[in-house]
């Protein structure tokens, strides 16, 4: 499969934000009826956030894309638990593109960006019941640093 990992910019906005929205819906599979009614608000809020974050130097989106589609994305930030921690705030690969190593490559892109920005660790949060994500991150070298909400950290 041919794809490349690139830093997203404002020109990617129209193709990126729908995947960010899909990611949020995927994370909220068991929506209550009242939550479904608020999806329009979530959609508009995410559009605004993605556009805003694409223009901030302390935040980055990396995308995996082929000639036709954005296959997945990752978001990194230059703030974390300590001044030397960066954050990985979201990573999503569309279901049809999973199993090709895209998530791991997106993860490496953010880790590289954080290192270039003098961060020594990357921190992320994942719900303990999300066993697939927990396994993914632990396979990538992250270790648990909190008992309540699974907070993971990796030296980079």
Coordinates of C-alpha atoms in Angstrom, one line a residue:
X1 CA 0.0 0.0 0.0
X2 CA 1.4 3.4 -0.9
X3 CA 0.9 6.3 1.5
X4 CA 3.0 9.0 3.1
X5 CA 3.1 10.6 6.5
X6 CA 3.2 14.4 6.3
X7 CA 2.6 17.4 8.6
X8 CA -0.9 18.7 7.9
X9 CA -1.5 22.3 7.1
X10 CA -4.6 24.5 6.5
X11 CA -4.9 23.1 2.9
X12 CA -5.7 19.7 4.4
X13 CA -8.5 21.1 6.6
X14 CA -11.5 20.1 4.4
X15 CA -10.3 16.5 4.2
X16 CA -9.0 16.3 7.8
X17 CA -11.8 17.6 10.0
X18 CA -14.4 14.9 8.8
X19 CA -12.0 12.2 9.9
X20 CA -11.5 14.0 13.3
X21 CA -15.3 14.0 13.6
X22 CA -15.5 10.3 12.7
X23 CA -12.9 9.6 15.4
X24 CA -15.0 11.3 18.0
X25 CA -18.1 9.3 17.0
X26 CA -16.0 6.1 17.0
X27 CA -15.0 6.9 20.6
X28 CA -18.6 7.4 21.6
X29 CA -20.2 4.3 20.0
X30 CA -22.9 4.0 22.6
X31 CA -24.4 7.4 22.3
X32 CA -27.5 8.3 24.3
X33 CA -30.4 9.9 22.5
X34 CA -29.7 13.3 23.9
X35 CA -26.1 13.0 22.9
X36 CA -27.0 12.3 19.3
X37 CA -28.9 15.6 19.3
X38 CA -25.7 17.4 20.3
X39 CA -23.7 15.9 17.4
X40 CA -24.2 19.1 15.3
X41 CA -22.7 21.2 18.0
X42 CA -19.8 18.7 18.3
X43 CA -19.3 18.8 14.6
X44 CA -19.0 22.6 14.5
X45 CA -16.8 22.7 17.6
X46 CA -14.4 20.2 16.0
X47 CA -14.3 22.1 12.7
X48 CA -13.3 25.2 14.6
X49 CA -10.7 23.4 16.8
X50 CA -9.0 21.7 13.9
X51 CA -8.7 24.9 11.9
X52 CA -7.4 26.7 15.0
X53 CA -4.9 24.0 15.9
X54 CA -3.5 23.8 12.3
X55 CA -2.2 27.4 12.8
X56 CA -0.6 26.9 16.3
X57 CA 3.2 26.3 16.5
X58 CA 2.7 24.4 19.8
X59 CA 0.3 21.9 18.2
X60 CA 0.8 19.6 15.2
X61 CA -1.3 17.3 13.1
X62 CA 0.4 14.6 11.1
X63 CA -1.6 12.8 8.5
X64 CA -1.2 9.5 6.6
X65 CA -2.5 10.0 3.1
X66 CA -2.6 8.3 -0.3
X67 CA -3.5 9.9 -3.6
X68 CA -7.2 10.0 -2.7
X69 CA -7.8 9.9 1.1
X70 CA -6.5 10.8 4.5
X71 CA -6.1 7.4 6.1
X72 CA -5.4 8.6 9.6
X73 CA -4.0 11.4 11.7
X74 CA -2.3 12.1 15.0
X75 CA -2.2 15.2 17.1
X76 CA 0.8 16.3 19.2
X77 CA 1.1 19.2 21.7
X78 CA 4.1 20.8 23.4
X79 CA 2.5 20.6 26.8
X80 CA 2.2 17.7 29.2
X81 CA 2.5 16.7 32.8
X82 CA 5.9 18.4 33.1
X83 CA 7.8 21.1 31.1
X84 CA 9.7 18.3 29.3
X85 CA 6.6 16.2 28.4
X86 CA 4.8 16.6 25.1
X87 CA 1.3 15.3 24.7
X88 CA -0.2 12.9 22.1
X89 CA -3.9 14.0 22.3
X90 CA -5.5 11.9 19.5
X91 CA -4.5 9.2 17.1
X92 CA -7.0 7.7 14.7
X93 CA -6.7 5.4 11.6
X94 CA -9.9 4.9 9.6
X95 CA -11.1 1.3 10.1
X96 CA -10.4 0.2 6.5
X97 CA -6.7 1.2 6.7
X98 CA -5.9 -0.5 10.0
X99 CA -3.3 -3.2 10.2
X100 CA -0.8 -1.6 7.8
X101 CA 1.4 0.0 10.5
X102 CA 0.0 3.5 9.8
X103 CA -0.8 4.2 13.5
X104 CA 2.8 3.3 14.5
X105 CA 4.2 5.6 11.8
X106 CA 2.0 8.4 12.8
X107 CA 3.1 7.9 16.4
X108 CA 6.8 8.1 15.3
X109 CA 6.1 11.3 13.4
X110 CA 4.8 13.0 16.6
X111 CA 7.5 11.6 18.7
X112 CA 10.1 13.0 16.3
X113 CA 8.4 16.4 16.3
X114 CA 8.4 16.5 20.1
X115 CA 12.1 15.6 20.2
X116 CA 12.9 18.4 17.8
X117 CA 11.1 20.7 20.2
X118 CA 13.2 19.6 23.2
X119 CA 10.6 17.3 24.8
X120 CA 12.0 14.2 26.5
X121 CA 8.7 12.3 27.0
X122 CA 5.3 12.0 25.5
X123 CA 2.2 11.5 27.6
X124 CA -1.2 10.3 26.6
X125 CA -4.4 9.2 28.3
X126 CA -6.5 6.2 27.2
X127 CA -9.4 4.6 29.0
X128 CA -8.5 1.3 30.6
X129 CA -11.4 -0.4 29.0
X130 CA -10.1 0.5 25.5
X131 CA -8.0 -2.7 25.4
X132 CA -7.0 -2.3 21.7
X133 CA -5.5 1.1 22.3
X134 CA -3.8 0.1 25.5
X135 CA -2.2 -2.8 23.7
X136 CA -1.2 -0.6 20.8
X137 CA 0.5 2.0 23.0
X138 CA 2.2 -0.6 25.2
X139 CA 3.5 -2.3 22.1
X140 CA 4.9 1.0 21.1
X141 CA 6.9 1.3 24.3
X142 CA 4.5 3.3 26.6
X143 CA 4.2 2.5 30.2
X144 CA 1.4 3.1 32.7
X145 CA 2.0 6.0 35.1
X146 CA -1.5 6.3 36.7
X147 CA -3.9 3.9 38.3
X148 CA -7.2 5.7 37.9
X149 CA -7.2 6.7 34.3
X150 CA -4.6 5.0 32.2
X151 CA -2.0 7.7 31.7
X152 CA 0.9 6.4 29.6
X153 CA 4.4 7.9 29.2
X154 CA 7.4 7.1 27.0
X155 CA 10.9 8.5 27.0
X156 CA 11.9 9.7 23.5

